[in-house]
Short mmCIF file of C-alpha atoms in Angstrom, two decimals:
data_model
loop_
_atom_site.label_atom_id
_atom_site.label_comp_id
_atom_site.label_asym_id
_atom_site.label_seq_id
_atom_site.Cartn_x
_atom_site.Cartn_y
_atom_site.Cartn_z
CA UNK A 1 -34.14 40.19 30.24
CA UNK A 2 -31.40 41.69 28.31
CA UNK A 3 -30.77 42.15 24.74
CA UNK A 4 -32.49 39.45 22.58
CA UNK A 5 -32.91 36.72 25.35
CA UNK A 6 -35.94 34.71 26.43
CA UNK A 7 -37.42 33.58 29.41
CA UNK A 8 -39.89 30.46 28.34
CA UNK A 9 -41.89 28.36 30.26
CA UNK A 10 -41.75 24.72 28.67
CA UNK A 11 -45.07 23.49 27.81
CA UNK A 12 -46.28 20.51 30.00
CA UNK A 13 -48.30 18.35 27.87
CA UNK A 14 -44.86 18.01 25.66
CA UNK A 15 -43.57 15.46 27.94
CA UNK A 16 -45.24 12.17 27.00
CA UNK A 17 -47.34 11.87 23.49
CA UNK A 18 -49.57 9.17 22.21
CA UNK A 19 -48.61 7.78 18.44
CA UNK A 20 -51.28 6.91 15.93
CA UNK A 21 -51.95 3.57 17.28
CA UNK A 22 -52.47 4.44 20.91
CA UNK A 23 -49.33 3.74 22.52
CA UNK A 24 -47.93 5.62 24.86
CA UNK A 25 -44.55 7.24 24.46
CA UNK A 26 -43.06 8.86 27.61
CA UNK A 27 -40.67 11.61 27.22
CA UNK A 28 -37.57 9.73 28.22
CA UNK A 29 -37.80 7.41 25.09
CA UNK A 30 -34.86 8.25 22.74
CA UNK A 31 -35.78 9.13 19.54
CA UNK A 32 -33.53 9.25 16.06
CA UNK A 33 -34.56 12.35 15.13
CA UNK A 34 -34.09 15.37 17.31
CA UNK A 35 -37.35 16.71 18.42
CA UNK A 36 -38.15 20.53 18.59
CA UNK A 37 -41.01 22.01 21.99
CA UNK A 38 -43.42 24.49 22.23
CA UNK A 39 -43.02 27.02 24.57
CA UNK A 40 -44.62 30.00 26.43
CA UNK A 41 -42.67 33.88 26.56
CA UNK A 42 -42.77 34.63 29.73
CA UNK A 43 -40.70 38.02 29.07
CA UNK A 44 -38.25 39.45 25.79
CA UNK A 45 -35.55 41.76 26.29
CA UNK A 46 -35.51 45.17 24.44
CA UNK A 47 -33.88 43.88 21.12
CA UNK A 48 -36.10 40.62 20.65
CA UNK A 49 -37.92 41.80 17.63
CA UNK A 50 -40.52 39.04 16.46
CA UNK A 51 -41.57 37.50 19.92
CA UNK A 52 -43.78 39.24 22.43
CA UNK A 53 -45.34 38.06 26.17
CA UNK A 54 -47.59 35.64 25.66
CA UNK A 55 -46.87 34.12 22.24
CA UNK A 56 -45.58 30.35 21.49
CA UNK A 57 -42.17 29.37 20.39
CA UNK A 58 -40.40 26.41 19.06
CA UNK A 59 -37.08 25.82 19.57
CA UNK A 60 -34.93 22.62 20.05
CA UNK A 61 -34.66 21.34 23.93
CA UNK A 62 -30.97 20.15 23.34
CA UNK A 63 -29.98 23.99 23.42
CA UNK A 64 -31.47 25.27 26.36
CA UNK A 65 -30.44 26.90 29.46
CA UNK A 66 -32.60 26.15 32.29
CA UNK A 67 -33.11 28.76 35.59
CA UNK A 68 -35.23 28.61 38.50
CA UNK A 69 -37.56 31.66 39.20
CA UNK A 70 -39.40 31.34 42.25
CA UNK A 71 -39.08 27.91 42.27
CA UNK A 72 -40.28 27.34 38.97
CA UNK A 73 -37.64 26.10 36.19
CA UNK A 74 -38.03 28.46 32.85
CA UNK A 75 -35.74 28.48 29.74
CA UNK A 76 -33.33 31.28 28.63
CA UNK A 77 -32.74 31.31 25.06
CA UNK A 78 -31.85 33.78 22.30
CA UNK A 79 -34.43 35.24 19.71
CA UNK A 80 -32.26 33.65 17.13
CA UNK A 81 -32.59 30.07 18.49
CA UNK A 82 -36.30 30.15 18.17
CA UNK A 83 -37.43 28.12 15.20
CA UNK A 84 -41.27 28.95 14.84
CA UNK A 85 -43.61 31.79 16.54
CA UNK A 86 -47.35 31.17 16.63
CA UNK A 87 -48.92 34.83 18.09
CA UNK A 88 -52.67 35.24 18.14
CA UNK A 89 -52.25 38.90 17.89
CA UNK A 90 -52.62 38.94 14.14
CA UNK A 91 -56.04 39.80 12.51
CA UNK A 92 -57.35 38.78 9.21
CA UNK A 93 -57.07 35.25 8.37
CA UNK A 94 -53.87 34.70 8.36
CA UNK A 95 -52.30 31.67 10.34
CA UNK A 96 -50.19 33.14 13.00
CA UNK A 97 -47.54 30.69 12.56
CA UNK A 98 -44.14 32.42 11.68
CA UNK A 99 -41.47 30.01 10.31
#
């Protein structure tokens, strides 16, 4: 990866989702509000600064530039379209949620 860019793989379980009172809501369903995803870093470029292998990301779908690796489909994005990091690699009580 160059620069500040992304490679994510799209959580699966963010496809369909189940509301409050059971019903199912596929993916396809349009909804009024845009909806942000959780995603996986699969690798940063040198400049990305906040975001390491392995940590989560949220970022909006509508933005995304999708490549096939291998014949898997992973998201390029920049470190400054990511909206939310959650990392497990901080100690001490504190969330891990970066917004």
């Amino acid at each position: 990866m160059l620069h500040d860019r992304l490679l994510v793989e799209v959580d699966q379980e963010a496809g369909e989702r189940r509301s409050s009172g059971g019903i199912v809501i596929p993916a396809t369903a349009a909804m009024g509000a845009r909806r942000l995803a959780w995603s996986r870093v699969i690798a940063v470029g040198p400049h990305a600064r906040a975001v390491e292998v392995g940590d989560r990301v949220l970022f909006d779908p509508e933005d995304k530039a999708e490549v096939e690796v291998q014949g898997e489909v992973y998201v390029v994005m920049r470190e400054r379209d990511v909206h939310a990091v959650a990392a497990e690699r901080l100690e001490g009580g504190s969330t891990g949620l970066y917004l």
